Tab-separated table of C-alpha atoms in Angstrom:
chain	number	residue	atom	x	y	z
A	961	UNK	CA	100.424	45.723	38.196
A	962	UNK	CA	101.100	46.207	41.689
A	963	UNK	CA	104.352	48.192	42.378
A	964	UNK	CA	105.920	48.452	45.988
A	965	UNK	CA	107.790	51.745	46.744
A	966	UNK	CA	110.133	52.478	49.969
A	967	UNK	CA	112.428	54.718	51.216
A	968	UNK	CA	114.894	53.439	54.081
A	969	UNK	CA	117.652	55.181	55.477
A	970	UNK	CA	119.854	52.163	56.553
A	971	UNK	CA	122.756	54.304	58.685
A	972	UNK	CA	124.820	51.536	58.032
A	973	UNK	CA	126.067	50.678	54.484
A	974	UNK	CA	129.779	52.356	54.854
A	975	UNK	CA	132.801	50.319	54.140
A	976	UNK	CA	135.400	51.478	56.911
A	977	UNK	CA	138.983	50.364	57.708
A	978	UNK	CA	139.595	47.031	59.195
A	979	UNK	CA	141.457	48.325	62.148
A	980	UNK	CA	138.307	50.907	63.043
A	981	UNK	CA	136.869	47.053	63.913
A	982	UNK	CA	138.760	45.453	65.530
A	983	UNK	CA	137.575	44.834	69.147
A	984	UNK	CA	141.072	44.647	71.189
A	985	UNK	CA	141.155	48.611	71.540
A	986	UNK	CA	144.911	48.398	72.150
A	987	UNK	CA	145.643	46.178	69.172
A	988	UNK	CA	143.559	48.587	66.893
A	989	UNK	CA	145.877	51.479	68.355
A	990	UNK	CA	148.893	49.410	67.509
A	991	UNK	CA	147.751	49.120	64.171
A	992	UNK	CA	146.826	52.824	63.274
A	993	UNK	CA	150.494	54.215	64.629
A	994	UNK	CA	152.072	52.068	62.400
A	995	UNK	CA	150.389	53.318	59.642
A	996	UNK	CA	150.977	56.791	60.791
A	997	UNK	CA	155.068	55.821	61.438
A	998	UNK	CA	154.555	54.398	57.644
A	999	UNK	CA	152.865	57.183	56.391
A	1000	UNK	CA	155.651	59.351	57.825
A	1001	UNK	CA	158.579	57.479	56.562
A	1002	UNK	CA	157.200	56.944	52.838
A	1003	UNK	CA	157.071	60.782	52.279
A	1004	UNK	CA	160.979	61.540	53.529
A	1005	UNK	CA	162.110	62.599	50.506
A	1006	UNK	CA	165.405	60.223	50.693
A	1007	UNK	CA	165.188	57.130	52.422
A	1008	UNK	CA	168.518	56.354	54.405
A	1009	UNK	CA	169.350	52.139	55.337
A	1010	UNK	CA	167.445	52.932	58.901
A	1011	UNK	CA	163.981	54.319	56.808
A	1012	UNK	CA	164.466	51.292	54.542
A	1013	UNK	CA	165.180	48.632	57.116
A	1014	UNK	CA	162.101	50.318	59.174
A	1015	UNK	CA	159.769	50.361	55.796
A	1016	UNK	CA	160.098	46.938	55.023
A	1017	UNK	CA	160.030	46.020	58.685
A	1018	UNK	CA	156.214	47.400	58.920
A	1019	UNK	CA	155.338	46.001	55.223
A	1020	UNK	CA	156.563	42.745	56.393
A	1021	UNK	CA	154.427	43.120	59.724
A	1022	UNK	CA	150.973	43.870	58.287
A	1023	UNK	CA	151.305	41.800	54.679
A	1024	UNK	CA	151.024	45.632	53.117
A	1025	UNK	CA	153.167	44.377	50.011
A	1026	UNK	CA	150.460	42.057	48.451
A	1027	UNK	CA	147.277	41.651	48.311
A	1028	UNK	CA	145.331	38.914	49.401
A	1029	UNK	CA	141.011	38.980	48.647
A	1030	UNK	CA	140.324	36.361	50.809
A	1031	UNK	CA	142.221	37.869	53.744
A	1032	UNK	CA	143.156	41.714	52.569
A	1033	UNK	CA	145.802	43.022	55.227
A	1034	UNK	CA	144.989	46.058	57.486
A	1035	UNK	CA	147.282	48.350	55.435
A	1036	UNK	CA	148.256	47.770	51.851
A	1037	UNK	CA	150.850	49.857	49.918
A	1038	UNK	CA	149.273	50.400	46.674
A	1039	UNK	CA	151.070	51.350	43.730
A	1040	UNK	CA	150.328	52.933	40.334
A	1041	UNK	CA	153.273	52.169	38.805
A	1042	UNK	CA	154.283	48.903	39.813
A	1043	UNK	CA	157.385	48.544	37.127
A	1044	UNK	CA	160.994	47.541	37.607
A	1045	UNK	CA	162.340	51.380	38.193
A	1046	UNK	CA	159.494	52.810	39.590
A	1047	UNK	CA	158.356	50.540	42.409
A	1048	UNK	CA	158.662	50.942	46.230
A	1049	UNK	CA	160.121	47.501	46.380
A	1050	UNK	CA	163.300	46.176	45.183
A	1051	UNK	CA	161.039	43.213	42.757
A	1052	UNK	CA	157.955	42.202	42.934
A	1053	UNK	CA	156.270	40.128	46.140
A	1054	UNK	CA	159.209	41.419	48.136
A	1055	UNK	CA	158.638	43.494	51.020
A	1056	UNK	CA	161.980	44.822	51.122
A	1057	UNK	CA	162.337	48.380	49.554
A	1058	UNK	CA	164.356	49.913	46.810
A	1059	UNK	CA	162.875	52.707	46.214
A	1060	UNK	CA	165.747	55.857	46.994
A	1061	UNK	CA	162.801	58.146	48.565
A	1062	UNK	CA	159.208	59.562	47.695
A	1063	UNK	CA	160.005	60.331	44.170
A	1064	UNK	CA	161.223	57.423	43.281
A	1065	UNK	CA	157.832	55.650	43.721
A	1066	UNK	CA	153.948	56.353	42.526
A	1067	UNK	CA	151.780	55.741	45.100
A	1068	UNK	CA	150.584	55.369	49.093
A	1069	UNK	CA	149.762	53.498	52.054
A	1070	UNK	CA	146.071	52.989	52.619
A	1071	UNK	CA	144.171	51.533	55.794
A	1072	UNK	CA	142.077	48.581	53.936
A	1073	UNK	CA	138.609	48.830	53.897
A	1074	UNK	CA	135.895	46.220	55.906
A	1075	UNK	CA	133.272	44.176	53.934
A	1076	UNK	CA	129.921	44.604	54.350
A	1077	UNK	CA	129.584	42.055	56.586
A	1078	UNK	CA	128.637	43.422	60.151
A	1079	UNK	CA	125.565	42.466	62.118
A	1080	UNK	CA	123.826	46.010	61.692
A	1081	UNK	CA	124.032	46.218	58.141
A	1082	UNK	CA	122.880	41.898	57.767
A	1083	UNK	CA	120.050	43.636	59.456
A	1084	UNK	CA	119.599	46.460	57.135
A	1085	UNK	CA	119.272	43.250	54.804
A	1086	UNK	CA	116.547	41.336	56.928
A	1087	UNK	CA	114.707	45.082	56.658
A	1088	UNK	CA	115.288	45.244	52.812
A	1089	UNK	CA	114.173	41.645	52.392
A	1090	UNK	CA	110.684	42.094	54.570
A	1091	UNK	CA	109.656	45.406	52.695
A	1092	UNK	CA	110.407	43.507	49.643
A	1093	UNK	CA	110.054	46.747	47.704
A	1094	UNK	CA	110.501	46.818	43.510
A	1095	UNK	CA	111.725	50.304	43.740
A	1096	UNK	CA	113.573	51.303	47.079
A	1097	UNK	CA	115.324	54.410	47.859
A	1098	UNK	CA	118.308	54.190	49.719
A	1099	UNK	CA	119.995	56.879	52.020
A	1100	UNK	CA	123.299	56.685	53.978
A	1101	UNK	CA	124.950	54.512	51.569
A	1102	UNK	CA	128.862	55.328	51.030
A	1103	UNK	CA	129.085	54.807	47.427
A	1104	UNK	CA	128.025	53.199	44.463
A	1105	UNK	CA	130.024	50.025	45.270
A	1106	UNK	CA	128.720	49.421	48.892
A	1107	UNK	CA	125.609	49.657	47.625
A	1108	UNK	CA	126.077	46.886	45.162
A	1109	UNK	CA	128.175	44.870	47.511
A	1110	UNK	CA	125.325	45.254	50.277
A	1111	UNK	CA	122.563	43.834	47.263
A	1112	UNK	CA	125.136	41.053	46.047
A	1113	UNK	CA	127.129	40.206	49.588
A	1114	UNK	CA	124.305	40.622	52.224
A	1115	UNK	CA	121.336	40.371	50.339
A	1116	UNK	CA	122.195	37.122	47.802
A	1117	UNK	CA	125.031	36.033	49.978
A	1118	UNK	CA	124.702	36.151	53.334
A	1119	UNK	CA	120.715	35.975	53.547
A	1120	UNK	CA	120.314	34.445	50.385
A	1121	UNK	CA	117.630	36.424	49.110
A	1122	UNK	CA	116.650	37.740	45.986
A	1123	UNK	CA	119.169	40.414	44.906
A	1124	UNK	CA	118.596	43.775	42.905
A	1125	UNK	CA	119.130	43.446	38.902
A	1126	UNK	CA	119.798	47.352	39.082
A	1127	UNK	CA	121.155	49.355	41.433
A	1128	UNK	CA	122.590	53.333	41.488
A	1129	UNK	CA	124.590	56.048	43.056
A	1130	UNK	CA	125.861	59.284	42.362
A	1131	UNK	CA	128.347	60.456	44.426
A	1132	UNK	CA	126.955	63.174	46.381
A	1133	UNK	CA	128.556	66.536	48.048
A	1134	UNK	CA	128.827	65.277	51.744
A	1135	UNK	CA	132.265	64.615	52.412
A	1136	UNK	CA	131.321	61.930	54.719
A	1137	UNK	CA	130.000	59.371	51.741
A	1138	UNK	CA	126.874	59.957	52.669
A	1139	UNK	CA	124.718	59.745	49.873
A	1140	UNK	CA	121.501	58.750	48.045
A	1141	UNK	CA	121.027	55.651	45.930
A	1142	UNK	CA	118.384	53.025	44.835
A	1143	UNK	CA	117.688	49.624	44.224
A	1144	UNK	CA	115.643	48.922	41.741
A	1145	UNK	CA	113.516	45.249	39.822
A	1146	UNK	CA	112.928	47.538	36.578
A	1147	UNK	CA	115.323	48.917	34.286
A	1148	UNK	CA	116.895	52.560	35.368
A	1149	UNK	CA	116.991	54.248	32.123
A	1150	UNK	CA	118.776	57.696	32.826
A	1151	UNK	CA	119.439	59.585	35.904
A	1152	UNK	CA	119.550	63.698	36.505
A	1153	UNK	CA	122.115	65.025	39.427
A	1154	UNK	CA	121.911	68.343	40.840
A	1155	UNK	CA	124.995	68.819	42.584
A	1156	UNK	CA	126.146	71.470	41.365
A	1157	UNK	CA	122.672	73.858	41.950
A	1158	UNK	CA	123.900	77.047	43.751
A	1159	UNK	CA	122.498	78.098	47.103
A	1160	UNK	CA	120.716	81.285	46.652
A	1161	UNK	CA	121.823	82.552	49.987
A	1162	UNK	CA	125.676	81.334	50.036
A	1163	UNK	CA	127.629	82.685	47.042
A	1164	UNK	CA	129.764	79.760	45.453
A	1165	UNK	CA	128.442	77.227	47.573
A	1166	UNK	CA	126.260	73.917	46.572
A	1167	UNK	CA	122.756	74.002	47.553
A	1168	UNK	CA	122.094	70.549	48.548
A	1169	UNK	CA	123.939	68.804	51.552
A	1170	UNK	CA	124.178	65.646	49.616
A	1171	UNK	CA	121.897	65.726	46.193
A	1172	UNK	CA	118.680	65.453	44.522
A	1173	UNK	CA	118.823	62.723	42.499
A	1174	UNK	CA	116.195	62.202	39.690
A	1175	UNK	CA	116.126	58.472	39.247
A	1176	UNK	CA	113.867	57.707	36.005
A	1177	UNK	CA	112.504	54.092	36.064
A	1178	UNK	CA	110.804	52.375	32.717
A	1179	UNK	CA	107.664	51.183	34.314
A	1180	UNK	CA	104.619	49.253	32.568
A	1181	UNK	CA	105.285	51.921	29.881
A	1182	UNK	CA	105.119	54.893	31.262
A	1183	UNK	CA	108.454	56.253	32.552
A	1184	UNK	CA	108.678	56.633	36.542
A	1185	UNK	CA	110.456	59.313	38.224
A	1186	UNK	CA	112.078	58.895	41.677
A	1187	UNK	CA	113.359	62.484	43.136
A	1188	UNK	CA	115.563	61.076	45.866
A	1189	UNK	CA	116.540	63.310	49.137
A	1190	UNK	CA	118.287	63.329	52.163
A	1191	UNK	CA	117.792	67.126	53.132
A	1192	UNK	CA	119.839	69.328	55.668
A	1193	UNK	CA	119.759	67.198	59.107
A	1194	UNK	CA	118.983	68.524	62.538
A	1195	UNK	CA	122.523	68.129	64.020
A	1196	UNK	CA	124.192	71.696	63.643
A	1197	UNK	CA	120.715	72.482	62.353
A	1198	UNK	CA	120.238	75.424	59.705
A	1199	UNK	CA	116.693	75.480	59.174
A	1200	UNK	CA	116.873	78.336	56.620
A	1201	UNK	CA	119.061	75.949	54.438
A	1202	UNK	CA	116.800	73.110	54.696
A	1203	UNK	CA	114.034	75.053	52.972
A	1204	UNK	CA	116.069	76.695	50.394
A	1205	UNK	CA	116.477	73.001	49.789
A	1206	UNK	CA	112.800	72.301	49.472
A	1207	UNK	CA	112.096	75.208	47.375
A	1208	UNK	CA	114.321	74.117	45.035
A	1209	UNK	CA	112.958	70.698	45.145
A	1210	UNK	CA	109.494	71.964	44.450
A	1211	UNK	CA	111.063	73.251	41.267
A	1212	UNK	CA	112.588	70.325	40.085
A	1213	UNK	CA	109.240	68.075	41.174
A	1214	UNK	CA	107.121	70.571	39.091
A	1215	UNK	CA	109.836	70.333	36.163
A	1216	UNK	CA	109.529	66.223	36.339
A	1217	UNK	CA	106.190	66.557	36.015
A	1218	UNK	CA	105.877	68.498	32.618
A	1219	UNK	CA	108.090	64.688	31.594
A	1220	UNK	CA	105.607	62.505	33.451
A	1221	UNK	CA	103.048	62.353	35.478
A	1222	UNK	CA	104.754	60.006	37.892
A	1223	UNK	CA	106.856	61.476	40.010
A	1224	UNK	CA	107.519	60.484	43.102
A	1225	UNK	CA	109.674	62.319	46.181
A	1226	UNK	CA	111.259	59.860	48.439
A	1227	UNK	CA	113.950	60.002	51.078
A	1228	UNK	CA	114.812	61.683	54.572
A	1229	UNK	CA	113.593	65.098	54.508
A	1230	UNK	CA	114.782	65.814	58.192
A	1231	UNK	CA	111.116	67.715	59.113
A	1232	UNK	CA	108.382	67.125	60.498
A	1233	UNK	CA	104.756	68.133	58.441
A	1234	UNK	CA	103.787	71.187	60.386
A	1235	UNK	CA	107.840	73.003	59.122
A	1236	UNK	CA	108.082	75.288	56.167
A	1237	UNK	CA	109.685	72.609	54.347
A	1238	UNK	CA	106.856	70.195	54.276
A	1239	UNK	CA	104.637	73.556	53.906
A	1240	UNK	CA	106.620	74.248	50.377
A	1241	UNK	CA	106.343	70.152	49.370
A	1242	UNK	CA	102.459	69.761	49.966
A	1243	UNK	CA	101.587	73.502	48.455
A	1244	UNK	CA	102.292	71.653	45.303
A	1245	UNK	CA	99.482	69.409	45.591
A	1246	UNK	CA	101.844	66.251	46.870
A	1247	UNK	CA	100.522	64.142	49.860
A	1248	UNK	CA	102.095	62.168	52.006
A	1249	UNK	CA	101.828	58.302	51.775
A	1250	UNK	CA	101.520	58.389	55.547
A	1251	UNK	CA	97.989	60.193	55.758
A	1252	UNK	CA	96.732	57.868	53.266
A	1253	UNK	CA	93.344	56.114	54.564
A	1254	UNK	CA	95.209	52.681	54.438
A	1255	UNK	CA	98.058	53.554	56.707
A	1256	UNK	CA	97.225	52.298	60.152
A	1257	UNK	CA	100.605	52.883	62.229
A	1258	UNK	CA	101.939	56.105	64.329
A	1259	UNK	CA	102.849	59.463	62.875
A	1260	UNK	CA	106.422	58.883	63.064
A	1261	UNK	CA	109.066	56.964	61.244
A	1262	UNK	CA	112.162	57.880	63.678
A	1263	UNK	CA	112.793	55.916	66.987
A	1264	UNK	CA	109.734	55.159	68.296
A	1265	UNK	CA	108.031	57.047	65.919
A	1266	UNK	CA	105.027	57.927	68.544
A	1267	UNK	CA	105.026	61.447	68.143
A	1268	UNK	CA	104.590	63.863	64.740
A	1269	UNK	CA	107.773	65.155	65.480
A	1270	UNK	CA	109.751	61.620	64.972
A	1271	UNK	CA	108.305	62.134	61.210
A	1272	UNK	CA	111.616	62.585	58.694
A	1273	UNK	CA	110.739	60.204	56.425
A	1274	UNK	CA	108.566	60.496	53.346
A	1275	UNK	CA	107.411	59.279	50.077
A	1276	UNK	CA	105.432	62.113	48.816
A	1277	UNK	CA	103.045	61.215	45.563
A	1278	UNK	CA	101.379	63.640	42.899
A	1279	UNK	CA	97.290	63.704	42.514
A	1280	UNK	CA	97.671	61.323	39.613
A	1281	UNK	CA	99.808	58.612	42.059
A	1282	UNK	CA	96.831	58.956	44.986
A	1283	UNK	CA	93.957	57.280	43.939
A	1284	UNK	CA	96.763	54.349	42.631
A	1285	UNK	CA	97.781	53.660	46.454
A	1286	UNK	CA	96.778	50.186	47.395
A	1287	UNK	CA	98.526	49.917	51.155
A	1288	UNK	CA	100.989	52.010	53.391
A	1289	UNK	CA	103.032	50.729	55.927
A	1290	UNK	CA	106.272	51.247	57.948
A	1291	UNK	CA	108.933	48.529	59.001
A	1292	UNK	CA	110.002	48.952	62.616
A	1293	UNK	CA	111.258	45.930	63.439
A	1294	UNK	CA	114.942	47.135	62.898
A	1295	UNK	CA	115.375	49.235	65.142
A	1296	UNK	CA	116.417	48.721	68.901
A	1297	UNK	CA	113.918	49.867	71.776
A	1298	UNK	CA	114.580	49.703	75.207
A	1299	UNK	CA	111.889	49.329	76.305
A	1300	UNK	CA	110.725	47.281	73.504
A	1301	UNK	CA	107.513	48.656	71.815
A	1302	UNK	CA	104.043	46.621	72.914
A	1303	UNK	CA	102.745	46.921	69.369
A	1304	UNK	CA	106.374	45.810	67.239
A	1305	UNK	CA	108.690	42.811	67.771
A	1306	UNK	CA	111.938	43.672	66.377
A	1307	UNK	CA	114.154	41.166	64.506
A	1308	UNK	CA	115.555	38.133	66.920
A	1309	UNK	CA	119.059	39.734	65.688
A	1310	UNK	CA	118.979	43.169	66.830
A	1311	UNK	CA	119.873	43.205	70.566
A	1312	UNK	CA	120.826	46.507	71.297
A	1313	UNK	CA	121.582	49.816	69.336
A	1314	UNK	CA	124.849	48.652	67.896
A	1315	UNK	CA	123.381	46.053	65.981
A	1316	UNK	CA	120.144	47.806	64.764
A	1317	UNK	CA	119.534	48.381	61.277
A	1318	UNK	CA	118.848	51.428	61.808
A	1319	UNK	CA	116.651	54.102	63.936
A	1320	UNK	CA	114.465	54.674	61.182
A	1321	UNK	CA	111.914	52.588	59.743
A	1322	UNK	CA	111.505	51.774	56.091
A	1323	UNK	CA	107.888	53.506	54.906
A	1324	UNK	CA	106.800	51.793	51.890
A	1325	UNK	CA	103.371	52.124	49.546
A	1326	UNK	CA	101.928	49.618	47.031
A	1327	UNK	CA	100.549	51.256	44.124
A	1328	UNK	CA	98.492	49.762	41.273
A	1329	UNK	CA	100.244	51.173	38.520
């Protein structure tokens, strides 16, 4: 059985506030200090006839009293408590208020989050759909739900390809929802987080920026692990970090291993093979898909990947996984060149860097497993 494995950082699958979007820069201003005025004059702890008249005024203008799927409003007063003495409002699907100040209510204002639905991350789906991988690592992805909003909404929907039965996320350390997932055509039967592993050198602190992880995949019988990374990046760059990172991930690859003898490392490791972190990784006996005698592309995976140093992306495989590999290749037609490469033409829908997928390619493998 042939098996396709790929690792992709999209950059792109991050549900964001409506009014981050919208294009009239003074209307989107308009927008965000009203929800700050709202913000302000929900937490007074006693609301006078001025704060109310004001309140509902604002509710009113933005629709923030109910919610609507098919056209959510820009702000949205959500409420945990909802009941007859213990709602903002004086009954329900009125916008006026009733509430006698902050305590007299459960809940908050919230800027509404965007669909999935922009033109970079429809191309992160026309990448995903050309790779056409069984088992894909994702990295950048928000959360568990815009993952599985990208695999139903963009994938299914909008392109009307063939969606993901499985799909999963943990929740990872980086405060910015930047995280690791995967998609997945075979059953993901248990999952391993390490979180909470201490760094060595920083008492109290969490080793890894966002996790590692351990994705186990039922596979033709024999159980499949996926160690999934997006190590320490080069902005604010602390290379002593990023290999405490790959030590550490050396030890949980050699622990994996002692389960099954497929394990696989995939993801962004933010290095290049000639740094101590890939040093660490390959010591173990791992390879990289990329020097594989069927790979026929550049040495890089970033931009325009024509130099070792654009290299960040990997899918690493034990001795047992070599001799199974089949093809390697990389998916650059995502990404926005200017000027365009002589060797890749990118999608007809990415035009210029806003719209890209991403600026990394997708690096996949077949493997006859």
């Amino acid at each position: 059985m042939i098996v396709r494995i790929a690792t992709f950082n999209a950059q792109s699958l991050f549900r964001r506030p409506k009014a981050f979007n919208l294009p009239d820069v003074t209307k989107r201003n308009e927008v965000l200090a009203d929800f700050s005025t709202l913000v302000s004059l929900l937490n007074l702890t006693t609301y006078d006839a001025e704060d109310r008249t004001r309140i509902s005024a604002l509710v009113k203008k933005y629709r923030a009293h109910t919610w609507d799927p098919d056209n959510p409003p820009p702000i949205y007063i959500n409420q945990t408590r909802p009941g007859k003495h213990s709602s903002l409002f004086k009954e329900a699907g009125s916008w006026e208020v009733g509430a006698a100040g902050r305590g007299a209510w459960a809940g908050w204002a919230e800027l509404v989050r965007e669909e999935l639905d922009t033109e970079a991350v429809r191309n992160s789906g026309r990448v995903v759909d050309a790779v056409d991988a069984d088992i894909l690592l994702m990295v950048e992805v928000e959360d568990r739900l815009a993952l599985d909003r990208f695999n139903q909404q963009i994938l299914a929907g909008v392109l009307g390809k063939r969606q993901y039965p499985f799909n999963m996320l943990i929740d990872g350390n980086d405060s910015r929802g930047i995280d690791v997932g995967i998609l997945s055509r075979h059953p993901i039967t248990s999952i391993r987080s390490h979180l909470f592993d201490p760094d060595p050198e920083r008492p109290g602190e969490h080793l890894f920026s966002r996790d590692c992880p351990e994705f186990e995949i039922e596979l033709n019988g024999t159980p499949l692990v996926v160690l999934g990374n997006h190590l320490k990046s080069k902005f604010n760059d602390d290379p002593a970090l990023r290999l405490a990172q790959a030590k550490r991930l050396a030890e949980i690859y050699e622990a994996a291993r002692e389960r099954t003898p497929h394990v696989v490392i995939a993801g962004d490791l933010n290095d290049d093979l000639e740094s101590e972190p890939l040093d660490v990784l390959l010591d173990t006996g791992l390879r990289d898909v990329m020097s594989h005698s069927s790979y026929r592309g550049g040495p890089g995976t970033h931009g325009k990947g024509d130099r070792p140093q654009d290299k960040l992306d990997y899918l690493l495989l034990p001795p047992p996984l070599w001799h199974r590999v089949q093809h390697v290749a990389l998916e650059q037609r995502g990404i926005f060149w200017d000027p365009p490469l002589p060797d890749v033409k990118r999608f007809d829908e990415v035009t210029s860097k806003i719209d890209s997928a991403s600026d990394h390619a997708a690096l996949y493998a077949d493997l006859d497993l």
